[in-house]
């Protein structure tokens, strides 16, 4: 039942370092597109004062999440959530790792609508993954990755930070912090106005 994503072990510590500064000390963190569940298990252990709510639209992912987080007191059962729908449960923070580029643009639109609807003033929406930035050259590895993604599904691909931020702003979310991460990834921390 447990699925494994090799990138998780490489990126979880750098992501956790940013989360330590961005997340509230207590409350519920909604993770959109939890995938294998490895991040949920790791971050829930790292931040015991927070309750983790993993989610994913895929049944196999939900089973893997449940297997990785079984017995963890501060992890709720995973929810079936399609980000494109924008209907999210209440949360004090939202985390979304490696979804924006591996999903249709409608998923990002739904993510912003859902976050804008449920987050309180000052609460964070935290994104991680590869992005493009206007006026900044993209790494060759990211260019190759995008070609591979588009072969899988032409609706997938690296998004511009500026385009994501424009949609976020329409839902009351402002980009508060951009952090350059290993392997040409970025963390974007939005805050509800």
mmCIF file of C-alpha atoms in Angstrom:
data_model
loop_
_atom_site.group_PDB
_atom_site.id
_atom_site.type_symbol
_atom_site.label_atom_id
_atom_site.label_comp_id
_atom_site.label_asym_id
_atom_site.label_seq_id
_atom_site.Cartn_x
_atom_site.Cartn_y
_atom_site.Cartn_z
ATOM 1 C CA UNK A 1 0.000 0.000 0.000
ATOM 2 C CA UNK A 2 2.837 2.419 0.816
ATOM 3 C CA UNK A 3 4.053 4.198 -2.287
ATOM 4 C CA UNK A 4 7.437 5.915 -2.393
ATOM 5 C CA UNK A 5 8.566 9.074 -4.195
ATOM 6 C CA UNK A 6 12.402 9.318 -4.200
ATOM 7 C CA UNK A 7 12.316 13.140 -4.312
ATOM 8 C CA UNK A 8 10.600 13.213 -0.909
ATOM 9 C CA UNK A 9 13.730 12.232 1.005
ATOM 10 C CA UNK A 10 15.739 14.851 -0.858
ATOM 11 C CA UNK A 11 13.336 17.774 -0.414
ATOM 12 C CA UNK A 12 11.613 17.193 2.938
ATOM 13 C CA UNK A 13 14.294 18.787 5.160
ATOM 14 C CA UNK A 14 14.640 21.996 3.087
ATOM 15 C CA UNK A 15 10.835 22.268 2.893
ATOM 16 C CA UNK A 16 10.543 21.707 6.660
ATOM 17 C CA UNK A 17 13.026 24.538 7.298
ATOM 18 C CA UNK A 18 10.738 27.000 5.484
ATOM 19 C CA UNK A 19 7.615 25.518 7.077
ATOM 20 C CA UNK A 20 9.133 26.102 10.527
ATOM 21 C CA UNK A 21 9.035 29.843 9.791
ATOM 22 C CA UNK A 22 5.779 29.965 7.813
ATOM 23 C CA UNK A 23 3.367 27.675 9.681
ATOM 24 C CA UNK A 24 1.438 28.724 12.787
ATOM 25 C CA UNK A 25 2.516 27.072 16.080
ATOM 26 C CA UNK A 26 -0.829 25.271 16.395
ATOM 27 C CA UNK A 27 -3.903 24.538 14.294
ATOM 28 C CA UNK A 28 -4.836 22.456 11.262
ATOM 29 C CA UNK A 29 -2.687 22.220 8.146
ATOM 30 C CA UNK A 30 -4.540 21.098 5.042
ATOM 31 C CA UNK A 31 -2.208 19.410 2.582
ATOM 32 C CA UNK A 32 -3.586 19.446 -0.958
ATOM 33 C CA UNK A 33 -2.331 16.681 -3.286
ATOM 34 C CA UNK A 34 -0.515 14.697 -0.583
ATOM 35 C CA UNK A 35 0.579 12.041 -3.096
ATOM 36 C CA UNK A 36 2.341 9.136 -1.387
ATOM 37 C CA UNK A 37 1.768 10.543 2.123
ATOM 38 C CA UNK A 38 5.467 10.599 2.976
ATOM 39 C CA UNK A 39 5.512 14.367 3.427
ATOM 40 C CA UNK A 40 2.435 14.260 5.659
ATOM 41 C CA UNK A 41 4.052 11.645 7.907
ATOM 42 C CA UNK A 42 7.383 13.493 8.047
ATOM 43 C CA UNK A 43 5.946 16.967 8.661
ATOM 44 C CA UNK A 44 3.414 15.740 11.224
ATOM 45 C CA UNK A 45 6.265 14.223 13.217
ATOM 46 C CA UNK A 46 8.394 17.353 12.786
ATOM 47 C CA UNK A 47 5.556 19.688 13.877
ATOM 48 C CA UNK A 48 3.696 17.859 16.678
ATOM 49 C CA UNK A 49 1.722 20.963 17.690
ATOM 50 C CA UNK A 50 -0.110 20.943 14.356
ATOM 51 C CA UNK A 51 -2.881 18.667 13.164
ATOM 52 C CA UNK A 52 -2.231 17.433 9.638
ATOM 53 C CA UNK A 53 -5.094 16.931 7.172
ATOM 54 C CA UNK A 54 -3.757 15.130 4.079
ATOM 55 C CA UNK A 55 -5.796 14.883 0.890
ATOM 56 C CA UNK A 56 -5.611 13.635 -2.686
ATOM 57 C CA UNK A 57 -8.077 12.917 -5.502
ATOM 58 C CA UNK A 58 -6.526 9.510 -6.300
ATOM 59 C CA UNK A 59 -7.703 6.338 -4.504
ATOM 60 C CA UNK A 60 -4.258 4.685 -4.627
ATOM 61 C CA UNK A 61 -2.694 7.829 -3.160
ATOM 62 C CA UNK A 62 -5.290 7.894 -0.359
ATOM 63 C CA UNK A 63 -4.404 4.284 0.532
ATOM 64 C CA UNK A 64 -0.689 5.122 0.553
ATOM 65 C CA UNK A 65 -1.268 8.213 2.715
ATOM 66 C CA UNK A 66 -3.268 6.129 5.197
ATOM 67 C CA UNK A 67 -0.464 3.528 5.324
ATOM 68 C CA UNK A 68 2.288 6.112 5.900
ATOM 69 C CA UNK A 69 0.343 7.974 8.607
ATOM 70 C CA UNK A 70 -1.280 5.017 10.404
ATOM 71 C CA UNK A 71 -1.186 5.479 14.175
ATOM 72 C CA UNK A 72 -0.024 9.105 14.074
ATOM 73 C CA UNK A 73 -2.041 11.027 16.661
ATOM 74 C CA UNK A 74 -1.840 14.389 14.877
ATOM 75 C CA UNK A 75 -2.775 13.164 11.376
ATOM 76 C CA UNK A 76 -6.428 12.975 10.343
ATOM 77 C CA UNK A 77 -7.667 10.359 7.862
ATOM 78 C CA UNK A 78 -6.939 11.491 4.292
ATOM 79 C CA UNK A 79 -9.751 13.217 2.416
ATOM 80 C CA UNK A 80 -10.603 12.796 -1.252
ATOM 81 C CA UNK A 81 -10.202 16.340 -2.569
ATOM 82 C CA UNK A 82 -9.795 17.446 -6.162
ATOM 83 C CA UNK A 83 -8.108 20.859 -5.997
ATOM 84 C CA UNK A 84 -9.888 21.985 -9.151
ATOM 85 C CA UNK A 85 -13.189 21.906 -7.255
ATOM 86 C CA UNK A 86 -12.004 24.508 -4.753
ATOM 87 C CA UNK A 87 -14.113 23.075 -1.903
ATOM 88 C CA UNK A 88 -11.810 22.739 1.103
ATOM 89 C CA UNK A 89 -12.404 22.067 4.810
ATOM 90 C CA UNK A 90 -11.446 24.691 7.382
ATOM 91 C CA UNK A 91 -7.691 25.112 7.840
ATOM 92 C CA UNK A 92 -5.207 27.385 9.577
ATOM 93 C CA UNK A 93 -2.641 26.832 6.814
ATOM 94 C CA UNK A 94 -2.549 25.078 3.444
ATOM 95 C CA UNK A 95 0.441 23.283 1.928
ATOM 96 C CA UNK A 96 0.651 22.088 -1.669
ATOM 97 C CA UNK A 97 3.838 20.319 -2.801
ATOM 98 C CA UNK A 98 4.525 19.469 -6.450
ATOM 99 C CA UNK A 99 0.981 19.774 -7.751
ATOM 100 C CA UNK A 100 0.802 23.019 -9.717
ATOM 101 C CA UNK A 101 2.990 21.768 -12.586
ATOM 102 C CA UNK A 102 1.591 18.199 -12.633
ATOM 103 C CA UNK A 103 -2.051 19.172 -13.066
ATOM 104 C CA UNK A 104 -4.240 21.220 -15.390
ATOM 105 C CA UNK A 105 -4.329 24.984 -14.765
ATOM 106 C CA UNK A 106 -7.879 24.486 -13.408
ATOM 107 C CA UNK A 107 -6.348 22.780 -10.355
ATOM 108 C CA UNK A 108 -4.348 25.930 -9.552
ATOM 109 C CA UNK A 109 -7.449 28.070 -10.057
ATOM 110 C CA UNK A 110 -9.367 25.814 -7.645
ATOM 111 C CA UNK A 111 -6.484 25.785 -5.163
ATOM 112 C CA UNK A 112 -6.492 29.587 -4.985
ATOM 113 C CA UNK A 113 -10.285 29.798 -4.758
ATOM 114 C CA UNK A 114 -10.382 27.208 -1.973
ATOM 115 C CA UNK A 115 -7.519 28.791 -0.046
ATOM 116 C CA UNK A 116 -9.028 32.245 -0.380
ATOM 117 C CA UNK A 117 -12.340 30.943 0.950
ATOM 118 C CA UNK A 118 -11.117 29.057 4.034
ATOM 119 C CA UNK A 119 -7.970 30.819 5.249
ATOM 120 C CA UNK A 120 -8.250 33.543 7.871
ATOM 121 C CA UNK A 121 -6.414 36.843 7.610
ATOM 122 C CA UNK A 122 -2.653 36.294 7.820
ATOM 123 C CA UNK A 123 -2.884 32.518 7.300
ATOM 124 C CA UNK A 124 -0.441 30.970 4.812
ATOM 125 C CA UNK A 125 -0.833 29.065 1.568
ATOM 126 C CA UNK A 126 2.540 27.453 0.901
ATOM 127 C CA UNK A 127 3.507 26.061 -2.507
ATOM 128 C CA UNK A 128 6.596 24.070 -3.477
ATOM 129 C CA UNK A 129 7.826 22.993 -6.875
ATOM 130 C CA UNK A 130 9.512 24.153 -10.073
ATOM 131 C CA UNK A 131 8.258 27.475 -11.432
ATOM 132 C CA UNK A 132 9.204 29.976 -14.089
ATOM 133 C CA UNK A 133 9.832 33.657 -13.335
ATOM 134 C CA UNK A 134 9.619 36.490 -15.816
ATOM 135 C CA UNK A 135 13.099 37.742 -16.664
ATOM 136 C CA UNK A 136 14.832 34.789 -14.944
ATOM 137 C CA UNK A 137 16.395 32.042 -17.039
ATOM 138 C CA UNK A 138 14.990 28.594 -16.302
ATOM 139 C CA UNK A 139 17.446 25.775 -15.549
ATOM 140 C CA UNK A 140 18.018 23.310 -18.417
ATOM 141 C CA UNK A 141 16.849 20.475 -16.135
ATOM 142 C CA UNK A 142 13.525 22.281 -15.644
ATOM 143 C CA UNK A 143 13.168 22.806 -19.405
ATOM 144 C CA UNK A 144 13.693 19.074 -19.990
ATOM 145 C CA UNK A 145 11.282 18.232 -17.171
ATOM 146 C CA UNK A 146 8.604 20.426 -18.702
ATOM 147 C CA UNK A 147 8.963 18.701 -22.094
ATOM 148 C CA UNK A 148 8.509 15.357 -20.340
ATOM 149 C CA UNK A 149 5.443 16.657 -18.468
ATOM 150 C CA UNK A 150 3.826 17.976 -21.649
ATOM 151 C CA UNK A 151 4.358 14.610 -23.348
ATOM 152 C CA UNK A 152 2.379 13.040 -20.490
ATOM 153 C CA UNK A 153 -0.368 15.650 -20.665
ATOM 154 C CA UNK A 154 -0.256 18.889 -22.700
ATOM 155 C CA UNK A 155 -2.198 20.636 -19.897
ATOM 156 C CA UNK A 156 0.759 20.140 -17.510
ATOM 157 C CA UNK A 157 3.828 22.363 -17.290
ATOM 158 C CA UNK A 158 5.838 24.838 -15.260
ATOM 159 C CA UNK A 159 3.783 27.895 -14.334
ATOM 160 C CA UNK A 160 4.992 31.449 -14.020
ATOM 161 C CA UNK A 161 5.135 32.757 -10.455
ATOM 162 C CA UNK A 162 3.568 35.954 -11.761
ATOM 163 C CA UNK A 163 0.561 34.107 -13.244
ATOM 164 C CA UNK A 164 0.050 32.071 -10.065
ATOM 165 C CA UNK A 165 0.326 35.236 -7.965
ATOM 166 C CA UNK A 166 -2.223 37.046 -10.139
ATOM 167 C CA UNK A 167 -4.765 34.286 -9.525
ATOM 168 C CA UNK A 168 -3.883 34.269 -5.826
ATOM 169 C CA UNK A 169 -4.443 38.032 -5.601
ATOM 170 C CA UNK A 170 -7.920 37.623 -7.075
ATOM 171 C CA UNK A 171 -8.738 35.507 -4.009
ATOM 172 C CA UNK A 172 -7.170 37.823 -1.427
ATOM 173 C CA UNK A 173 -3.798 36.063 -1.226
ATOM 174 C CA UNK A 174 -0.552 38.022 -1.563
ATOM 175 C CA UNK A 175 2.919 36.583 -2.185
ATOM 176 C CA UNK A 176 4.751 37.248 1.075
ATOM 177 C CA UNK A 177 7.920 35.252 0.451
ATOM 178 C CA UNK A 178 9.741 33.470 -2.378
ATOM 179 C CA UNK A 179 12.477 31.041 -1.311
ATOM 180 C CA UNK A 180 14.914 29.456 -3.742
ATOM 181 C CA UNK A 181 15.210 25.753 -2.971
ATOM 182 C CA UNK A 182 17.548 22.930 -4.019
ATOM 183 C CA UNK A 183 17.201 21.325 -7.468
ATOM 184 C CA UNK A 184 15.821 24.515 -9.075
ATOM 185 C CA UNK A 185 12.602 24.532 -7.069
ATOM 186 C CA UNK A 186 10.883 27.411 -5.282
ATOM 187 C CA UNK A 187 8.722 27.808 -2.209
ATOM 188 C CA UNK A 188 6.033 30.448 -2.505
ATOM 189 C CA UNK A 189 4.415 31.631 0.705
ATOM 190 C CA UNK A 190 1.154 33.481 0.176
ATOM 191 C CA UNK A 191 -0.769 35.116 3.011
ATOM 192 C CA UNK A 192 -4.459 35.915 3.186
ATOM 193 C CA UNK A 193 -5.081 39.638 3.380
#
